[in-house]
């Protein structure tokens, strides 16, 4: 009997994932973390302790904590968010999700319909852009500078949309160590953004998943904390501060909104073991773990910036990010990073082309996002040297001895 051909049965318009062929030798893509900094011994100990004490609660969906997620973890988050971001919330205003990607889906799920419009940073998280495209939602990009989203451009965009009779559903922002630019939205701009959101009757969707990774630890309060009129939904993650494979994120929102999201969260609860292990680990060790992680990340960033300076000279422009795991690099205009991608990968170097991280493809065209957290220092140096060779071969830049030219230039 002939095998069933599923293609005639598939729902129309389905995307398809590419098959995974392992990581590139020099892996600068994605949001992976530093393997040496996963606090393995402490996680093993926490897992043993929490399972020994409470393991039998695994017999019930949601443990003994209900559908919002493991209560000790939500209580830790409520304390931490108040201390670090100024957010005063109850553990019952926090919903634990399967990574903050599920948080993005749930927030989108309660707010967006096909044909809606949202406002978003011009260079932003690809996972947010692809979701919006799939939902048929228009994303209006707002340029950034060294203080984050430009408020003059935001005001102009809101006014422009209003003139067209469009009320955007939300302003999506990664205000505290922006992905990919690494900027922090200043407190003054946060006030302005809140004022504009209230004036135009739109919400703010605050994605704070990198806020634990600020080099000097200094940050303005969260938009959620500063808002006088509600109107902000805040999400975060343990992917960047502990480990992405745990798949633990969260949403902070008032209960009436969480109630809507919970009704859409049809997975009967996010994985319990990882919530339990974090709930045990974090109250005791999170605060000691994060500074060590930040030191390791900062050292890798230094290596990356040095390697770029050595190999690309003035052909690679970038600003030293305020924290995080990414460097957003501008190459000369004649370099198209989407065209650089395949030959670089063939040489073992994986990069994220900037156009995939931008609402304006031209803006992203000669830019690339490099994640420095996962490769070793040696791999960063060798990977950037290889990338420079490929880029020179394909686009004629950097010139062979770019750094020497730069040093000897008048
Ligand atoms: C801005 C932003 N939001 C959300 C996510 C999703 O992360 P996770 O689902 O691992 O929490 C990422 C991952 O890189 C991100 O950069």
CSV table of C-alpha atoms in Angstrom, one decimal, residues 176-320:
chain,number,residue,atom,x,y,z
A,176,UNK,CA,17.1,47.1,29.7
A,177,UNK,CA,20.1,45.8,27.6
A,178,UNK,CA,18.4,45.8,24.3
A,179,UNK,CA,18.7,42.9,21.9
A,180,UNK,CA,20.7,43.4,19.7
A,181,UNK,CA,22.1,46.9,20.4
A,182,UNK,CA,22.9,46.4,24.1
A,183,UNK,CA,21.5,49.9,25.1
A,184,UNK,CA,19.6,50.8,28.2
A,185,UNK,CA,16.6,53.1,27.8
A,186,UNK,CA,17.2,56.0,30.1
A,187,UNK,CA,14.9,56.9,33.0
A,188,UNK,CA,13.8,60.1,31.3
A,189,UNK,CA,12.9,58.3,28.1
A,190,UNK,CA,11.0,55.7,30.2
A,191,UNK,CA,8.8,58.5,31.6
A,192,UNK,CA,8.3,59.9,28.1
A,193,UNK,CA,7.4,56.5,26.7
A,194,UNK,CA,4.9,56.0,29.4
A,195,UNK,CA,3.4,59.4,28.8
A,196,UNK,CA,3.1,58.8,25.1
A,197,UNK,CA,1.6,55.3,25.6
A,198,UNK,CA,-1.1,56.8,27.9
A,199,UNK,CA,-1.7,59.7,25.6
A,200,UNK,CA,-2.3,57.4,22.6
A,201,UNK,CA,-4.1,54.7,24.5
A,202,UNK,CA,-1.6,52.0,23.8
A,203,UNK,CA,0.0,49.4,26.0
A,204,UNK,CA,3.7,48.8,26.6
A,205,UNK,CA,5.1,45.3,26.3
A,206,UNK,CA,8.4,45.3,28.3
A,207,UNK,CA,10.7,42.4,27.6
A,208,UNK,CA,13.4,42.5,30.3
A,209,UNK,CA,15.2,39.2,29.8
A,210,UNK,CA,18.7,40.6,29.8
A,211,UNK,CA,18.4,42.9,32.8
A,212,UNK,CA,20.4,40.7,35.1
A,213,UNK,CA,23.4,41.0,32.9
A,214,UNK,CA,24.3,44.7,33.2
A,215,UNK,CA,28.0,45.1,33.7
A,216,UNK,CA,27.8,47.8,36.4
A,217,UNK,CA,24.4,46.6,37.7
A,218,UNK,CA,22.9,50.1,37.4
A,219,UNK,CA,19.5,50.3,35.8
A,220,UNK,CA,16.4,52.5,35.8
A,221,UNK,CA,13.3,51.0,37.3
A,222,UNK,CA,11.2,48.8,35.1
A,223,UNK,CA,8.5,50.6,33.0
A,224,UNK,CA,6.1,48.3,34.8
A,225,UNK,CA,7.2,49.8,38.1
A,226,UNK,CA,7.2,53.4,36.8
A,227,UNK,CA,3.7,53.3,35.2
A,228,UNK,CA,1.1,55.4,37.0
A,229,UNK,CA,-1.8,54.0,34.9
A,230,UNK,CA,-1.1,50.3,34.5
A,231,UNK,CA,-0.8,49.6,30.9
A,232,UNK,CA,2.5,47.7,31.0
A,233,UNK,CA,3.0,43.9,30.7
A,234,UNK,CA,6.4,42.8,31.9
A,235,UNK,CA,8.2,39.5,30.9
A,236,UNK,CA,11.5,38.0,31.9
A,237,UNK,CA,13.5,34.8,31.7
A,238,UNK,CA,16.0,32.6,33.5
A,239,UNK,CA,17.6,31.8,30.1
A,240,UNK,CA,20.2,34.5,30.2
A,241,UNK,CA,20.9,34.5,33.9
A,242,UNK,CA,21.0,30.7,34.5
A,243,UNK,CA,20.5,28.5,31.4
A,244,UNK,CA,18.3,28.7,28.3
A,245,UNK,CA,17.7,24.9,28.1
A,246,UNK,CA,15.8,25.1,31.3
A,247,UNK,CA,13.0,26.9,29.4
A,248,UNK,CA,11.7,29.0,32.3
A,249,UNK,CA,10.4,32.5,31.8
A,250,UNK,CA,7.6,34.5,33.4
A,251,UNK,CA,5.0,37.2,32.9
A,252,UNK,CA,4.1,39.9,35.4
A,253,UNK,CA,0.7,41.4,34.8
A,254,UNK,CA,-2.5,42.2,36.8
A,255,UNK,CA,-4.7,39.1,37.5
A,256,UNK,CA,-7.4,40.0,34.9
A,257,UNK,CA,-4.9,39.9,32.2
A,258,UNK,CA,-3.2,36.7,33.6
A,259,UNK,CA,-6.6,35.1,33.7
A,260,UNK,CA,-6.9,35.6,30.0
A,261,UNK,CA,-3.4,34.3,29.3
A,262,UNK,CA,-3.9,31.3,31.6
A,263,UNK,CA,-7.0,30.3,29.5
A,264,UNK,CA,-4.7,30.3,26.4
A,265,UNK,CA,-1.9,28.4,28.1
A,266,UNK,CA,-3.2,25.0,27.2
A,267,UNK,CA,-0.1,22.9,28.2
A,268,UNK,CA,-1.4,22.1,31.7
A,269,UNK,CA,1.6,23.8,33.2
A,270,UNK,CA,5.2,24.4,32.3
A,271,UNK,CA,7.8,21.7,33.1
A,272,UNK,CA,7.9,21.2,36.9
A,273,UNK,CA,11.5,20.0,37.5
A,274,UNK,CA,13.1,23.1,36.2
A,275,UNK,CA,10.8,25.3,38.1
A,276,UNK,CA,11.5,23.3,41.3
A,277,UNK,CA,15.2,23.4,40.8
A,278,UNK,CA,15.2,27.2,40.2
A,279,UNK,CA,12.9,27.7,43.1
A,280,UNK,CA,15.4,26.0,45.3
A,281,UNK,CA,18.6,27.4,43.8
A,282,UNK,CA,17.6,31.0,43.4
A,283,UNK,CA,16.8,32.2,46.9
A,284,UNK,CA,20.2,31.0,48.1
A,285,UNK,CA,22.5,31.3,45.1
A,286,UNK,CA,21.2,33.6,42.4
A,287,UNK,CA,22.8,36.7,43.8
A,288,UNK,CA,26.2,35.1,44.0
A,289,UNK,CA,26.0,33.3,40.7
A,290,UNK,CA,25.1,36.3,38.5
A,291,UNK,CA,28.2,38.5,39.2
A,292,UNK,CA,30.5,35.5,38.3
A,293,UNK,CA,28.5,35.0,35.1
A,294,UNK,CA,28.8,38.7,34.2
A,295,UNK,CA,32.6,38.7,34.7
A,296,UNK,CA,32.9,35.7,32.4
A,297,UNK,CA,30.7,37.3,29.8
A,298,UNK,CA,32.4,40.7,30.0
A,299,UNK,CA,35.8,39.0,29.5
A,300,UNK,CA,34.5,37.3,26.4
A,301,UNK,CA,33.1,40.6,25.1
A,302,UNK,CA,36.6,42.1,25.5
A,303,UNK,CA,38.1,39.3,23.5
A,304,UNK,CA,35.5,39.8,20.8
A,305,UNK,CA,36.0,43.5,20.6
A,306,UNK,CA,39.8,43.1,20.5
A,307,UNK,CA,39.5,40.4,17.8
A,308,UNK,CA,37.3,42.6,15.7
A,309,UNK,CA,39.6,45.6,16.0
A,310,UNK,CA,42.6,43.4,15.1
A,311,UNK,CA,41.0,41.6,12.2
A,312,UNK,CA,38.6,44.2,10.8
A,313,UNK,CA,40.2,47.5,11.9
A,314,UNK,CA,37.8,50.4,11.1
A,315,UNK,CA,35.7,48.2,8.9
A,316,UNK,CA,33.8,46.9,11.9
A,317,UNK,CA,32.0,49.6,13.9
A,318,UNK,CA,30.2,48.9,17.2
A,319,UNK,CA,29.4,50.4,20.5
A,320,UNK,CA,30.4,48.7,23.7
